[in-house]
Amino acid sequence: MKNIWLLVTCIGLSLSAFSQNDDYDIDENIYDDIVPKHSFTIELGLPVGTSNKPFKSMMQGLVRFSPYYQFTLKNHLAFGVGANYNYFKINQFTVPEKVSGGFHSAGGFVKVGYEKFHSMRFGTDFGVKIGYNTNQFATDSNSTNLGGPFVVNTYFIEPTVGFILTSGEFTSYRFVVGYTYSGNDFNTTNLGIKSSGGYSASDFSKNTQFMTFGFGFTYYFKQY
């Protein structure tokens, strides 16, 4: 975990230094500073399981998709609303029984954050997403035994940080890191199998958590 946060810090410092480079190939007189008010962002990333050992071992994150609208005040406080979709595929090499399929997690959220541009080129967006997800374990075993996916509905909390680089007067790109804490635990029975794979009850009792690394595109359709 320390190595991950070190990597994030290094990337942030690098982006900051790049954004302040006087030799940047875009003339700074082309457009004014971005002062966000109404914006729409699309984020695409890769989720990686963390604290729950069985989930981290048996489920392989493939995609994270998150579109959202955000309103930013002049004092840089920001409020948003949007949707999340995550997909984890079953790792065929680590599950204790033969099973195929994956884990779909989709829902909505509200966001509270702090978005600020520190120069014409570089900005940051710190926030917390709070929402509710429908989690579906869609496997061949569940289809046979249950007639469909095993479904769990739960809340989630996700602190996020975005490092922003402007690309035009109304657009920017960002590198995003988020950490999702979900209210549900994970068990092999969710996948429709009986074997515990050698894990203890305490291993399965921990809430599902995962970190996401990704990129985003933002369009500022109204500014101050």
PDB file of C-alpha atoms in Angstrom:
ATOM      1  CA  MET A   1       0.000   0.000   0.000  1.00  0.00           C
ATOM      2  CA  LYS A   2       2.858   2.397   0.818  1.00  0.00           C
ATOM      3  CA  ASN A   3       4.360   1.762  -2.606  1.00  0.00           C
ATOM      4  CA  ILE A   4       1.047   2.598  -4.282  1.00  0.00           C
ATOM      5  CA  TRP A   5       0.695   5.915  -2.487  1.00  0.00           C
ATOM      6  CA  LEU A   6       4.353   6.711  -3.237  1.00  0.00           C
ATOM      7  CA  LEU A   7       3.633   6.127  -6.912  1.00  0.00           C
ATOM      8  CA  VAL A   8       0.575   8.392  -6.784  1.00  0.00           C
ATOM      9  CA  THR A   9       2.575  11.142  -5.066  1.00  0.00           C
ATOM     10  CA  CYS A  10       5.343  10.937  -7.648  1.00  0.00           C
ATOM     11  CA  ILE A  11       2.838  11.138 -10.502  1.00  0.00           C
ATOM     12  CA  GLY A  12       1.170  14.148  -8.910  1.00  0.00           C
ATOM     13  CA  LEU A  13       4.477  15.981  -8.465  1.00  0.00           C
ATOM     14  CA  SER A  14       5.475  15.164 -12.023  1.00  0.00           C
ATOM     15  CA  LEU A  15       2.210  16.504 -13.416  1.00  0.00           C
ATOM     16  CA  SER A  16       2.562  19.643 -11.320  1.00  0.00           C
ATOM     17  CA  ALA A  17       6.075  20.256 -12.589  1.00  0.00           C
ATOM     18  CA  PHE A  18       4.994  19.626 -16.157  1.00  0.00           C
ATOM     19  CA  SER A  19       2.070  22.002 -15.866  1.00  0.00           C
ATOM     20  CA  GLN A  20       4.355  24.822 -14.720  1.00  0.00           C
ATOM     21  CA  ASN A  21       6.933  24.331 -17.460  1.00  0.00           C
ATOM     22  CA  ASP A  22       7.460  27.624 -19.336  1.00  0.00           C
ATOM     23  CA  ASP A  23       8.346  25.712 -22.488  1.00  0.00           C
ATOM     24  CA  TYR A  24       4.964  24.015 -22.698  1.00  0.00           C
ATOM     25  CA  ASP A  25       4.066  23.842 -26.383  1.00  0.00           C
ATOM     26  CA  ILE A  26       0.697  25.662 -26.100  1.00  0.00           C
ATOM     27  CA  ASP A  27       0.730  29.440 -26.012  1.00  0.00           C
ATOM     28  CA  GLU A  28      -0.700  30.550 -22.687  1.00  0.00           C
ATOM     29  CA  ASN A  29      -2.447  33.455 -24.417  1.00  0.00           C
ATOM     30  CA  ILE A  30      -4.674  31.108 -26.395  1.00  0.00           C
ATOM     31  CA  TYR A  31      -7.207  30.714 -23.583  1.00  0.00           C
ATOM     32  CA  ASP A  32      -7.955  31.915 -20.083  1.00  0.00           C
ATOM     33  CA  ASP A  33      -7.727  30.013 -16.818  1.00  0.00           C
ATOM     34  CA  ILE A  34     -10.425  27.414 -16.273  1.00  0.00           C
ATOM     35  CA  VAL A  35     -12.691  28.446 -13.396  1.00  0.00           C
ATOM     36  CA  PRO A  36     -15.052  25.455 -13.032  1.00  0.00           C
ATOM     37  CA  LYS A  37     -18.776  25.862 -12.446  1.00  0.00           C
ATOM     38  CA  HIS A  38     -20.778  23.233 -14.344  1.00  0.00           C
ATOM     39  CA  SER A  39     -18.807  20.271 -15.669  1.00  0.00           C
ATOM     40  CA  PHE A  40     -19.273  16.713 -16.884  1.00  0.00           C
ATOM     41  CA  THR A  41     -16.602  14.046 -16.376  1.00  0.00           C
ATOM     42  CA  ILE A  42     -16.169  10.517 -17.691  1.00  0.00           C
ATOM     43  CA  GLU A  43     -13.667   8.290 -15.882  1.00  0.00           C
ATOM     44  CA  LEU A  44     -12.369   4.922 -17.041  1.00  0.00           C
ATOM     45  CA  GLY A  45     -10.122   2.815 -14.838  1.00  0.00           C
ATOM     46  CA  LEU A  46      -8.877  -0.516 -13.566  1.00  0.00           C
ATOM     47  CA  PRO A  47     -10.116  -1.765 -10.149  1.00  0.00           C
ATOM     48  CA  VAL A  48      -7.754  -3.827  -7.966  1.00  0.00           C
ATOM     49  CA  GLY A  49      -8.940  -5.813  -4.908  1.00  0.00           C
ATOM     50  CA  THR A  50      -7.204  -5.001  -1.614  1.00  0.00           C
ATOM     51  CA  SER A  51      -8.113  -5.964   1.965  1.00  0.00           C
ATOM     52  CA  ASN A  52     -10.404  -9.009   1.512  1.00  0.00           C
ATOM     53  CA  LYS A  53      -7.937 -11.817   0.712  1.00  0.00           C
ATOM     54  CA  PRO A  54     -10.391 -14.234  -0.987  1.00  0.00           C
ATOM     55  CA  PHE A  55     -11.857 -11.439  -3.116  1.00  0.00           C
ATOM     56  CA  LYS A  56      -8.404 -10.147  -4.029  1.00  0.00           C
ATOM     57  CA  SER A  57      -7.253 -13.630  -5.020  1.00  0.00           C
ATOM     58  CA  MET A  58     -10.342 -14.968  -6.824  1.00  0.00           C
ATOM     59  CA  MET A  59     -11.621 -11.841  -8.583  1.00  0.00           C
ATOM     60  CA  GLN A  60      -9.691  -9.965 -11.261  1.00  0.00           C
ATOM     61  CA  GLY A  61     -10.714  -6.358 -11.923  1.00  0.00           C
ATOM     62  CA  LEU A  62     -11.214  -5.523 -15.597  1.00  0.00           C
ATOM     63  CA  VAL A  63     -13.023  -2.206 -15.892  1.00  0.00           C
ATOM     64  CA  ARG A  64     -14.363   0.771 -13.978  1.00  0.00           C
ATOM     65  CA  PHE A  65     -16.659   3.298 -15.680  1.00  0.00           C
ATOM     66  CA  SER A  66     -17.937   6.420 -13.914  1.00  0.00           C
ATOM     67  CA  PRO A  67     -19.728   9.368 -15.564  1.00  0.00           C
ATOM     68  CA  TYR A  68     -20.839  12.281 -13.362  1.00  0.00           C
ATOM     69  CA  TYR A  69     -21.961  15.905 -13.312  1.00  0.00           C
ATOM     70  CA  GLN A  70     -20.269  18.344 -10.925  1.00  0.00           C
ATOM     71  CA  PHE A  71     -21.115  21.850  -9.726  1.00  0.00           C
ATOM     72  CA  THR A  72     -18.209  23.832  -8.243  1.00  0.00           C
ATOM     73  CA  LEU A  73     -18.629  26.976  -6.145  1.00  0.00           C
ATOM     74  CA  LYS A  74     -16.318  29.982  -6.345  1.00  0.00           C
ATOM     75  CA  ASN A  75     -14.694  28.869  -3.078  1.00  0.00           C
ATOM     76  CA  HIS A  76     -13.774  25.566  -4.853  1.00  0.00           C
ATOM     77  CA  LEU A  77     -16.237  23.369  -2.922  1.00  0.00           C
ATOM     78  CA  ALA A  78     -17.760  20.908  -5.380  1.00  0.00           C
ATOM     79  CA  PHE A  79     -20.926  18.798  -5.409  1.00  0.00           C
ATOM     80  CA  GLY A  80     -21.637  16.050  -7.896  1.00  0.00           C
ATOM     81  CA  VAL A  81     -23.978  13.239  -8.843  1.00  0.00           C
ATOM     82  CA  GLY A  82     -23.274  10.285 -11.079  1.00  0.00           C
ATOM     83  CA  ALA A  83     -23.061   6.552 -11.647  1.00  0.00           C
ATOM     84  CA  ASN A  84     -20.467   3.810 -11.194  1.00  0.00           C
ATOM     85  CA  TYR A  85     -19.997   0.491 -12.944  1.00  0.00           C
ATOM     86  CA  ASN A  86     -17.333  -2.068 -11.957  1.00  0.00           C
ATOM     87  CA  TYR A  87     -16.636  -5.487 -13.399  1.00  0.00           C
ATOM     88  CA  PHE A  88     -14.447  -8.208 -11.899  1.00  0.00           C
ATOM     89  CA  LYS A  89     -13.868 -11.485 -13.711  1.00  0.00           C
ATOM     90  CA  ILE A  90     -13.388 -14.763 -11.849  1.00  0.00           C
ATOM     91  CA  ASN A  91      -9.755 -15.858 -11.863  1.00  0.00           C
ATOM     92  CA  GLN A  92      -9.962 -19.425 -13.159  1.00  0.00           C
ATOM     93  CA  PHE A  93      -6.575 -20.299 -11.658  1.00  0.00           C
ATOM     94  CA  THR A  94      -7.362 -19.373  -8.038  1.00  0.00           C
ATOM     95  CA  VAL A  95     -10.966 -20.466  -7.395  1.00  0.00           C
ATOM     96  CA  PRO A  96     -11.207 -23.746  -5.443  1.00  0.00           C
ATOM     97  CA  GLU A  97     -13.881 -25.197  -7.759  1.00  0.00           C
ATOM     98  CA  LYS A  98     -14.528 -24.926 -11.476  1.00  0.00           C
ATOM     99  CA  VAL A  99     -16.766 -21.918 -12.087  1.00  0.00           C
ATOM    100  CA  SER A 100     -16.920 -19.140 -14.673  1.00  0.00           C
ATOM    101  CA  GLY A 101     -18.455 -15.704 -14.765  1.00  0.00           C
ATOM    102  CA  GLY A 102     -17.913 -12.434 -12.974  1.00  0.00           C
ATOM    103  CA  PHE A 103     -19.010  -9.768 -10.541  1.00  0.00           C
ATOM    104  CA  HIS A 104     -20.989  -6.747 -11.766  1.00  0.00           C
ATOM    105  CA  SER A 105     -21.391  -3.736  -9.472  1.00  0.00           C
ATOM    106  CA  ALA A 106     -23.525  -0.794 -10.618  1.00  0.00           C
ATOM    107  CA  GLY A 107     -25.174   2.108  -8.835  1.00  0.00           C
ATOM    108  CA  GLY A 108     -25.392   5.826  -8.220  1.00  0.00           C
ATOM    109  CA  PHE A 109     -23.619   8.263  -5.922  1.00  0.00           C
ATOM    110  CA  VAL A 110     -23.359  11.834  -4.710  1.00  0.00           C
ATOM    111  CA  LYS A 111     -19.970  13.474  -4.429  1.00  0.00           C
ATOM    112  CA  VAL A 112     -18.587  16.187  -2.174  1.00  0.00           C
ATOM    113  CA  GLY A 113     -15.178  17.554  -3.034  1.00  0.00           C
ATOM    114  CA  TYR A 114     -12.718  20.394  -3.517  1.00  0.00           C
ATOM    115  CA  GLU A 115     -11.709  21.265  -7.085  1.00  0.00           C
ATOM    116  CA  LYS A 116      -9.090  23.930  -7.769  1.00  0.00           C
ATOM    117  CA  PHE A 117      -6.755  24.949 -10.570  1.00  0.00           C
ATOM    118  CA  HIS A 118      -3.332  25.949  -9.255  1.00  0.00           C
ATOM    119  CA  SER A 119      -2.192  27.296 -12.618  1.00  0.00           C
ATOM    120  CA  MET A 120      -3.530  27.573 -16.167  1.00  0.00           C
ATOM    121  CA  ARG A 121      -2.375  24.020 -16.828  1.00  0.00           C
ATOM    122  CA  PHE A 122      -2.721  22.070 -13.582  1.00  0.00           C
ATOM    123  CA  GLY A 123      -5.490  21.423 -11.067  1.00  0.00           C
ATOM    124  CA  THR A 124      -6.571  18.945  -8.405  1.00  0.00           C
ATOM    125  CA  ASP A 125      -9.922  17.454  -7.457  1.00  0.00           C
ATOM    126  CA  PHE A 126     -10.240  15.828  -4.024  1.00  0.00           C
ATOM    127  CA  GLY A 127     -13.554  14.262  -3.136  1.00  0.00           C
ATOM    128  CA  VAL A 128     -15.638  11.555  -1.513  1.00  0.00           C
ATOM    129  CA  LYS A 129     -18.317   9.580  -3.339  1.00  0.00           C
ATOM    130  CA  ILE A 130     -21.141   8.120  -1.237  1.00  0.00           C
ATOM    131  CA  GLY A 131     -23.608   5.832  -2.963  1.00  0.00           C
ATOM    132  CA  TYR A 132     -25.558   2.624  -3.301  1.00  0.00           C
ATOM    133  CA  ASN A 133     -24.729  -0.338  -5.537  1.00  0.00           C
ATOM    134  CA  THR A 134     -26.430  -3.450  -6.815  1.00  0.00           C
ATOM    135  CA  ASN A 135     -23.836  -6.238  -6.860  1.00  0.00           C
ATOM    136  CA  GLN A 136     -24.480  -9.248  -9.076  1.00  0.00           C
ATOM    137  CA  PHE A 137     -22.384 -12.414  -9.029  1.00  0.00           C
ATOM    138  CA  ALA A 138     -23.232 -13.770 -12.463  1.00  0.00           C
ATOM    139  CA  THR A 139     -21.750 -17.274 -12.671  1.00  0.00           C
ATOM    140  CA  ASP A 140     -22.682 -20.520 -14.394  1.00  0.00           C
ATOM    141  CA  SER A 141     -23.157 -22.170 -10.980  1.00  0.00           C
ATOM    142  CA  ASN A 142     -25.605 -19.484  -9.830  1.00  0.00           C
ATOM    143  CA  SER A 143     -27.507 -19.756 -13.099  1.00  0.00           C
ATOM    144  CA  THR A 144     -27.902 -23.482 -12.505  1.00  0.00           C
ATOM    145  CA  ASN A 145     -28.682 -23.334  -8.782  1.00  0.00           C
ATOM    146  CA  LEU A 146     -30.545 -20.017  -8.492  1.00  0.00           C
ATOM    147  CA  GLY A 147     -31.813 -19.448 -12.000  1.00  0.00           C
ATOM    148  CA  GLY A 148     -29.822 -16.208 -12.186  1.00  0.00           C
ATOM    149  CA  PRO A 149     -27.080 -14.174 -10.482  1.00  0.00           C
ATOM    150  CA  PHE A 150     -26.640 -13.916  -6.714  1.00  0.00           C
ATOM    151  CA  VAL A 151     -27.549 -10.296  -5.846  1.00  0.00           C
ATOM    152  CA  VAL A 152     -26.415  -8.135  -2.932  1.00  0.00           C
ATOM    153  CA  ASN A 153     -27.436  -4.480  -2.535  1.00  0.00           C
ATOM    154  CA  THR A 154     -25.166  -2.301  -0.420  1.00  0.00           C
ATOM    155  CA  TYR A 155     -23.761   1.181   0.210  1.00  0.00           C
ATOM    156  CA  PHE A 156     -20.251   2.267  -0.689  1.00  0.00           C
ATOM    157  CA  ILE A 157     -17.876   5.082   0.243  1.00  0.00           C
ATOM    158  CA  GLU A 158     -15.049   6.101  -2.064  1.00  0.00           C
ATOM    159  CA  PRO A 159     -12.416   8.798  -1.414  1.00  0.00           C
ATOM    160  CA  THR A 160     -10.919   9.989  -4.707  1.00  0.00           C
ATOM    161  CA  VAL A 161      -8.163  12.288  -5.947  1.00  0.00           C
ATOM    162  CA  GLY A 162      -7.702  13.587  -9.476  1.00  0.00           C
ATOM    163  CA  PHE A 163      -4.639  15.287 -10.991  1.00  0.00           C
ATOM    164  CA  ILE A 164      -5.878  17.515 -13.828  1.00  0.00           C
ATOM    165  CA  LEU A 165      -4.136  18.801 -16.967  1.00  0.00           C
ATOM    166  CA  THR A 166      -6.027  21.247 -19.182  1.00  0.00           C
ATOM    167  CA  SER A 167      -6.164  20.568 -22.926  1.00  0.00           C
ATOM    168  CA  GLY A 168      -8.262  23.559 -24.038  1.00  0.00           C
ATOM    169  CA  GLU A 169     -10.438  26.383 -22.813  1.00  0.00           C
ATOM    170  CA  PHE A 170     -13.274  24.025 -21.887  1.00  0.00           C
ATOM    171  CA  THR A 171     -11.622  20.602 -21.594  1.00  0.00           C
ATOM    172  CA  SER A 172      -9.138  18.717 -19.449  1.00  0.00           C
ATOM    173  CA  TYR A 173      -7.730  15.251 -18.808  1.00  0.00           C
ATOM    174  CA  ARG A 174      -7.030  13.729 -15.413  1.00  0.00           C
ATOM    175  CA  PHE A 175      -5.290  10.847 -13.684  1.00  0.00           C
ATOM    176  CA  VAL A 176      -7.605   9.456 -11.004  1.00  0.00           C
ATOM    177  CA  VAL A 177      -7.075   7.272  -7.941  1.00  0.00           C
ATOM    178  CA  GLY A 178      -9.979   6.042  -5.808  1.00  0.00           C
ATOM    179  CA  TYR A 179     -10.422   3.665  -2.893  1.00  0.00           C
ATOM    180  CA  THR A 180     -13.827   1.974  -2.582  1.00  0.00           C
ATOM    181  CA  TYR A 181     -15.129   0.650   0.726  1.00  0.00           C
ATOM    182  CA  SER A 182     -18.218  -1.491   0.112  1.00  0.00           C
ATOM    183  CA  GLY A 183     -20.695  -2.501   2.802  1.00  0.00           C
ATOM    184  CA  ASN A 184     -20.818  -6.165   1.741  1.00  0.00           C
ATOM    185  CA  ASP A 185     -18.408  -8.986   2.478  1.00  0.00           C
ATOM    186  CA  PHE A 186     -17.371 -11.710   0.028  1.00  0.00           C
ATOM    187  CA  ASN A 187     -17.767 -15.467   0.247  1.00  0.00           C
ATOM    188  CA  THR A 188     -17.272 -18.311  -2.206  1.00  0.00           C
ATOM    189  CA  THR A 189     -20.982 -19.063  -1.828  1.00  0.00           C
ATOM    190  CA  ASN A 190     -21.578 -15.777  -3.690  1.00  0.00           C
ATOM    191  CA  LEU A 191     -20.047 -17.524  -6.699  1.00  0.00           C
ATOM    192  CA  GLY A 192     -22.227 -20.604  -6.247  1.00  0.00           C
ATOM    193  CA  ILE A 193     -19.500 -22.920  -4.937  1.00  0.00           C
ATOM    194  CA  LYS A 194     -19.142 -24.652  -1.571  1.00  0.00           C
ATOM    195  CA  SER A 195     -15.394 -24.899  -0.994  1.00  0.00           C
ATOM    196  CA  SER A 196     -13.786 -22.146   1.082  1.00  0.00           C
ATOM    197  CA  GLY A 197     -10.474 -22.559  -0.720  1.00  0.00           C
ATOM    198  CA  GLY A 198      -8.610 -22.887   2.580  1.00  0.00           C
ATOM    199  CA  TYR A 199      -9.563 -19.412   3.825  1.00  0.00           C
ATOM    200  CA  SER A 200     -10.785 -18.878   7.385  1.00  0.00           C
ATOM    201  CA  ALA A 201     -14.077 -17.329   8.475  1.00  0.00           C
ATOM    202  CA  SER A 202     -12.239 -14.144   9.499  1.00  0.00           C
ATOM    203  CA  ASP A 203     -10.871 -13.782   5.956  1.00  0.00           C
ATOM    204  CA  PHE A 204     -14.380 -13.802   4.532  1.00  0.00           C
ATOM    205  CA  SER A 205     -15.793 -11.456   7.172  1.00  0.00           C
ATOM    206  CA  LYS A 206     -13.873  -8.419   5.915  1.00  0.00           C
ATOM    207  CA  ASN A 207     -15.749  -5.940   3.750  1.00  0.00           C
ATOM    208  CA  THR A 208     -15.021  -5.834   0.038  1.00  0.00           C
ATOM    209  CA  GLN A 209     -12.548  -3.087  -0.778  1.00  0.00           C
ATOM    210  CA  PHE A 210     -10.685  -2.168  -3.927  1.00  0.00           C
ATOM    211  CA  MET A 211      -8.494   0.585  -5.345  1.00  0.00           C
ATOM    212  CA  THR A 212      -9.018   2.075  -8.795  1.00  0.00           C
ATOM    213  CA  PHE A 213      -6.436   3.655 -11.097  1.00  0.00           C
ATOM    214  CA  GLY A 214      -7.733   5.420 -14.173  1.00  0.00           C
ATOM    215  CA  PHE A 215      -8.019   8.401 -16.467  1.00  0.00           C
ATOM    216  CA  GLY A 216     -10.804  10.862 -17.105  1.00  0.00           C
ATOM    217  CA  PHE A 217     -12.004  13.513 -19.514  1.00  0.00           C
ATOM    218  CA  THR A 218     -13.858  16.637 -18.352  1.00  0.00           C
ATOM    219  CA  TYR A 219     -15.871  19.192 -20.281  1.00  0.00           C
ATOM    220  CA  TYR A 220     -16.580  22.515 -18.520  1.00  0.00           C
ATOM    221  CA  PHE A 221     -19.810  23.666 -20.174  1.00  0.00           C
ATOM    222  CA  LYS A 222     -20.127  26.741 -17.954  1.00  0.00           C
ATOM    223  CA  GLN A 223     -17.503  28.671 -16.005  1.00  0.00           C
ATOM    224  CA  TYR A 224     -17.397  31.722 -13.721  1.00  0.00           C
TER     225      TYR A 224
END
